[in-house]
């Protein structure tokens, strides 16, 4: 089974994997380092990972998209690309909260460190973070609360993982080794397999959590005669 995952909640990223039973093999992936070029690179990244793996779009069995939280323009680029591909290829489309990718990255380290609960965070700009709290289970992790957006000083006092924690290390218990870890499609793909595709949501609505900076101009009043 071939699964294509896209996420643009922070960086822009695309990953292609093959699922054989419960074994996931990552075939190809692409990601940016910056957080502002999503619209320009998402479609080319898809073309590149398909070419590297030697498969066609029609060979894909399912498409997954990260649903945020994230900034309006960047997050929308990944979701719209995923929706367009799933429609064009007539394939099932699933949505996963993007912060789940950080939980997937952090799970092994948190378990080895003896943590039972942990925080994941990404940069929400405006001196705020997007965050969620996860609890370790026997087989992995589960969402306890979130996602939320707000100042790091208001986040729960827990071991914290992800790029967002390194920005506010004075307010968060930032765990070493995760200073540059962003939500990405490869980790999102692994999380989807852990959760099981049949358990995923088909809702791909974006989790914006706050209003857009862009405002609709108010119509000017006509000058009186």
C-alpha positions as a printed NumPy array, in Angstrom:
array([[  0.   ,   0.   ,   0.   ],
       [  1.421,   3.358,  -1.068],
       [  0.641,   6.386,   1.113],
       [  1.451,  10.001,   0.285],
       [  1.604,  12.48 ,   3.176],
       [  1.785,  16.274,   3.036],
       [  2.191,  18.839,   5.791],
       [  2.674,  22.599,   5.636],
       [  1.738,  23.655,   9.16 ],
       [  5.283,  24.914,   9.795],
       [  7.741,  23.863,   7.106],
       [  6.574,  22.456,   3.769],
       [  7.063,  18.699,   3.542],
       [  6.01 ,  15.674,   1.492],
       [  6.681,  11.985,   2.177],
       [  5.869,   8.768,   0.355],
       [  5.818,   5.417,   2.105],
       [  4.936,   1.788,   1.439],
       [  2.955,  -0.083,   4.076],
       [  3.339,  -3.874,   4.137],
       [  1.231,  -5.224,   6.968],
       [  2.384,  -3.096,   9.905],
       [  5.789,  -2.29 ,   8.416],
       [  6.245,   1.175,   6.944],
       [  9.105,   1.848,   4.525],
       [  9.834,   5.472,   3.722],
       [ 10.452,   5.615,  -0.032],
       [ 11.134,   9.338,  -0.495],
       [ 10.666,  12.647,   1.278],
       [ 11.241,  16.358,   0.775],
       [ 11.104,  19.297,   3.17 ],
       [ 12.099,  22.927,   3.399],
       [ 13.996,  24.636,   6.184],
       [ 12.128,  27.919,   5.926],
       [  8.505,  28.486,   6.891],
       [  7.38 ,  30.808,   4.101],
       [  7.662,  29.   ,   0.739],
       [  4.876,  26.444,   1.019],
       [  2.825,  27.329,  -2.04 ],
       [  5.875,  27.332,  -4.312],
       [  7.252,  23.926,  -3.335],
       [  4.38 ,  21.589,  -2.416],
       [  3.487,  20.442,  -5.949],
       [  7.141,  20.137,  -7.085],
       [  7.912,  18.102,  -3.943],
       [  5.112,  15.668,  -4.832],
       [  6.492,  15.293,  -8.35 ],
       [  9.986,  14.67 ,  -6.98 ],
       [  9.049,  12.011,  -4.427],
       [  6.937,  10.124,  -6.969],
       [  9.802,  10.199,  -9.473],
       [ 12.347,   9.074,  -6.876],
       [ 10.155,   6.128,  -5.879],
       [  9.344,   5.291,  -9.483],
       [  5.574,   5.396,  -9.054],
       [  2.729,   7.309, -10.66 ],
       [  0.097,   9.341,  -8.909],
       [ -2.485,   6.768,  -9.872],
       [ -0.484,   4.138,  -7.964],
       [ -1.064,   5.927,  -4.653],
       [ -3.59 ,   4.192,  -2.398],
       [ -4.239,   6.992,   0.101],
       [ -3.351,  10.632,   0.743],
       [ -2.811,  12.162,   4.192],
       [ -2.612,  15.836,   5.08 ],
       [ -1.647,  17.628,   8.245],
       [ -4.502,  19.883,   9.343],
       [ -2.516,  22.198,  11.6  ],
       [ -2.637,  24.222,  13.676],
       [ -0.617,  26.641,  11.601],
       [ -0.613,  30.042,   9.875],
       [ -3.369,  30.63 ,   7.325],
       [ -1.486,  30.801,   4.037],
       [  1.106,  28.116,   4.723],
       [ -1.315,  25.582,   6.189],
       [ -3.8  ,  26.072,   3.377],
       [ -1.157,  25.279,   0.736],
       [ -0.639,  21.718,   1.957],
       [ -4.31 ,  20.968,   2.533],
       [ -5.4  ,  22.283,  -0.867],
       [ -2.623,  20.33 ,  -2.612],
       [ -3.648,  17.12 ,  -0.832],
       [ -7.324,  17.636,  -1.635],
       [ -6.555,  18.32 ,  -5.294],
       [ -4.413,  15.209,  -5.658],
       [ -6.908,  12.945,  -3.913],
       [ -9.673,  14.275,  -6.147],
       [ -7.636,  13.961,  -9.343],
       [ -6.488,  10.42 ,  -8.51 ],
       [ -9.824,   9.404,  -6.944],
       [ -8.108,   8.247,  -3.751],
       [ -9.186,   8.415,  -0.087],
       [ -7.993,  11.472,   1.831],
       [ -7.379,  11.644,   5.577],
       [ -6.544,  14.496,   7.931],
       [ -4.315,  14.371,  11.029],
       [ -3.485,  17.163,  13.454],
       [  0.042,  18.242,  12.562],
       [  1.295,  18.312,  16.159],
       [  0.86 ,  14.534,  16.143],
       [  4.035,  14.438,  14.051],
       [  5.942,  15.999,  16.964],
       [  4.464,  13.454,  19.355],
       [  5.608,  10.698,  17.015],
       [  9.151,  12.083,  17.036],
       [  9.168,  12.553,  20.814],
       [  7.564,   9.274,  21.915],
       [ 10.72 ,   7.157,  22.098],
       [ 12.764,   9.783,  23.928],
       [  9.959,  10.585,  26.341],
       [  9.522,   6.908,  27.177],
       [ 13.262,   6.372,  27.666],
       [ 13.37 ,   9.439,  29.929],
       [ 10.616,   8.094,  32.132],
       [  8.064,  10.723,  31.169],
       [  4.43 ,   9.691,  31.252],
       [  3.086,  12.994,  29.882],
       [  4.733,  15.54 ,  27.633],
       [  4.122,  18.746,  25.721],
       [  4.795,  19.35 ,  22.034],
       [  5.007,  22.826,  20.552],
       [  5.509,  24.623,  17.254],
       [  5.999,  28.31 ,  16.545],
       [  2.746,  30.276,  16.283],
       [  4.547,  33.609,  15.859],
       [  3.266,  36.707,  17.724],
       [  5.382,  35.407,  20.664],
       [  3.049,  32.409,  21.029],
       [  3.146,  28.638,  20.49 ],
       [  0.796,  26.008,  19.173],
       [  0.85 ,  23.184,  21.694],
       [ -0.75 ,  19.927,  22.778],
       [ -0.284,  17.521,  25.685],
       [  0.166,  13.799,  25.09 ],
       [  0.12 ,  10.83 ,  27.435],
       [  2.201,   7.71 ,  26.859],
       [  0.342,   4.412,  26.527],
       [  1.57 ,   0.82 ,  26.362],
       [  1.746,   0.927,  22.583],
       [  2.414,   4.598,  21.9  ],
       [  0.732,   7.836,  22.939],
       [ -2.631,   9.533,  22.981],
       [ -3.787,  13.129,  22.917],
       [ -4.694,  14.394,  26.368],
       [ -5.466,  18.034,  25.61 ],
       [ -5.116,  20.594,  22.848],
       [ -4.325,  21.887,  20.405],
       [ -4.14 ,  25.388,  21.84 ],
       [ -2.43 ,  28.649,  20.972],
       [ -1.039,  31.133,  23.454],
       [  2.028,  32.391,  25.31 ],
       [  4.563,  29.753,  26.31 ],
       [  4.296,  30.964,  29.906],
       [  0.721,  29.653,  30.011],
       [  1.611,  26.131,  28.792],
       [  1.52 ,  23.183,  31.242],
       [  4.751,  22.551,  33.16 ],
       [  5.785,  19.347,  31.382],
       [  8.804,  18.036,  29.443],
       [  8.492,  19.877,  26.137],
       [  9.495,  18.815,  22.623],
       [  9.67 ,  20.673,  19.313],
       [ 11.006,  23.798,  17.694],
       [  8.502,  25.954,  19.544],
       [ 10.046,  25.009,  22.884],
       [ 13.511,  26.233,  21.949],
       [ 12.141,  29.716,  21.27 ],
       [ 10.95 ,  30.055,  24.851],
       [ 13.314,  27.871,  26.862],
       [ 12.988,  30.236,  29.82 ],
       [  9.289,  29.359,  30.109],
       [  9.317,  25.715,  28.982],
       [ 11.119,  22.543,  30.037],
       [ 12.658,  22.2  ,  26.573],
       [ 14.157,  18.762,  25.989],
       [ 17.574,  18.66 ,  24.29 ],
       [ 17.889,  17.336,  20.764],
       [ 14.536,  18.698,  19.578],
       [ 15.499,  22.339,  19.088],
       [ 14.967,  22.168,  15.32 ],
       [ 12.213,  19.53 ,  15.18 ],
       [  9.21 ,  20.707,  13.185],
       [  6.014,  18.842,  12.279],
       [  6.772,  17.082,   8.983],
       [  5.145,  14.69 ,   6.557],
       [  7.482,  11.756,   7.267],
       [  6.619,  11.743,  10.987],
       [  2.956,  12.341,  10.153],
       [  3.048,   9.274,   7.918],
       [  4.533,   7.167,  10.733],
       [  1.883,   8.477,  13.115],
       [ -0.872,   7.562,  10.659],
       [  0.39 ,   3.993,  10.45 ],
       [  0.613,   3.761,  14.241],
       [ -2.975,   4.989,  14.569],
       [ -4.201,   2.805,  11.719],
       [ -5.617,   4.228,   8.491],
       [ -9.106,   2.928,   9.274],
       [ -9.077,   5.01 ,  12.457],
       [ -8.172,   8.266,  10.728],
       [-10.603,  11.103,  10.122],
       [-11.721,  12.108,   6.647],
       [-12.121,  15.676,   7.909],
       [ -9.388,  17.866,   6.437],
       [-10.633,  21.172,   7.809],
       [ -7.78 ,  23.468,   8.811],
       [ -7.121,  24.106,  12.5  ],
       [ -6.402,  27.816,  12.503],
       [ -7.189,  28.462,  16.224],
       [ -7.184,  32.239,  15.756],
       [ -8.374,  34.845,  13.295],
       [ -6.383,  35.766,  10.218],
       [ -4.209,  38.858,  10.159],
       [ -5.837,  39.741,   6.84 ],
       [ -8.996,  41.794,   7.221],
       [-11.713,  42.493,   4.692],
       [-11.732,  46.248,   3.984],
       [-14.8  ,  48.054,   5.208],
       [-16.731,  49.696,   2.39 ],
       [-16.332,  53.436,   2.316],
       [-19.372,  55.544,   2.884],
       [-20.429,  57.553,  -0.113],
       [-19.715,  61.229,   0.177],
       [-22.851,  63.259,   0.632],
       [-23.807,  65.615,  -2.182]])
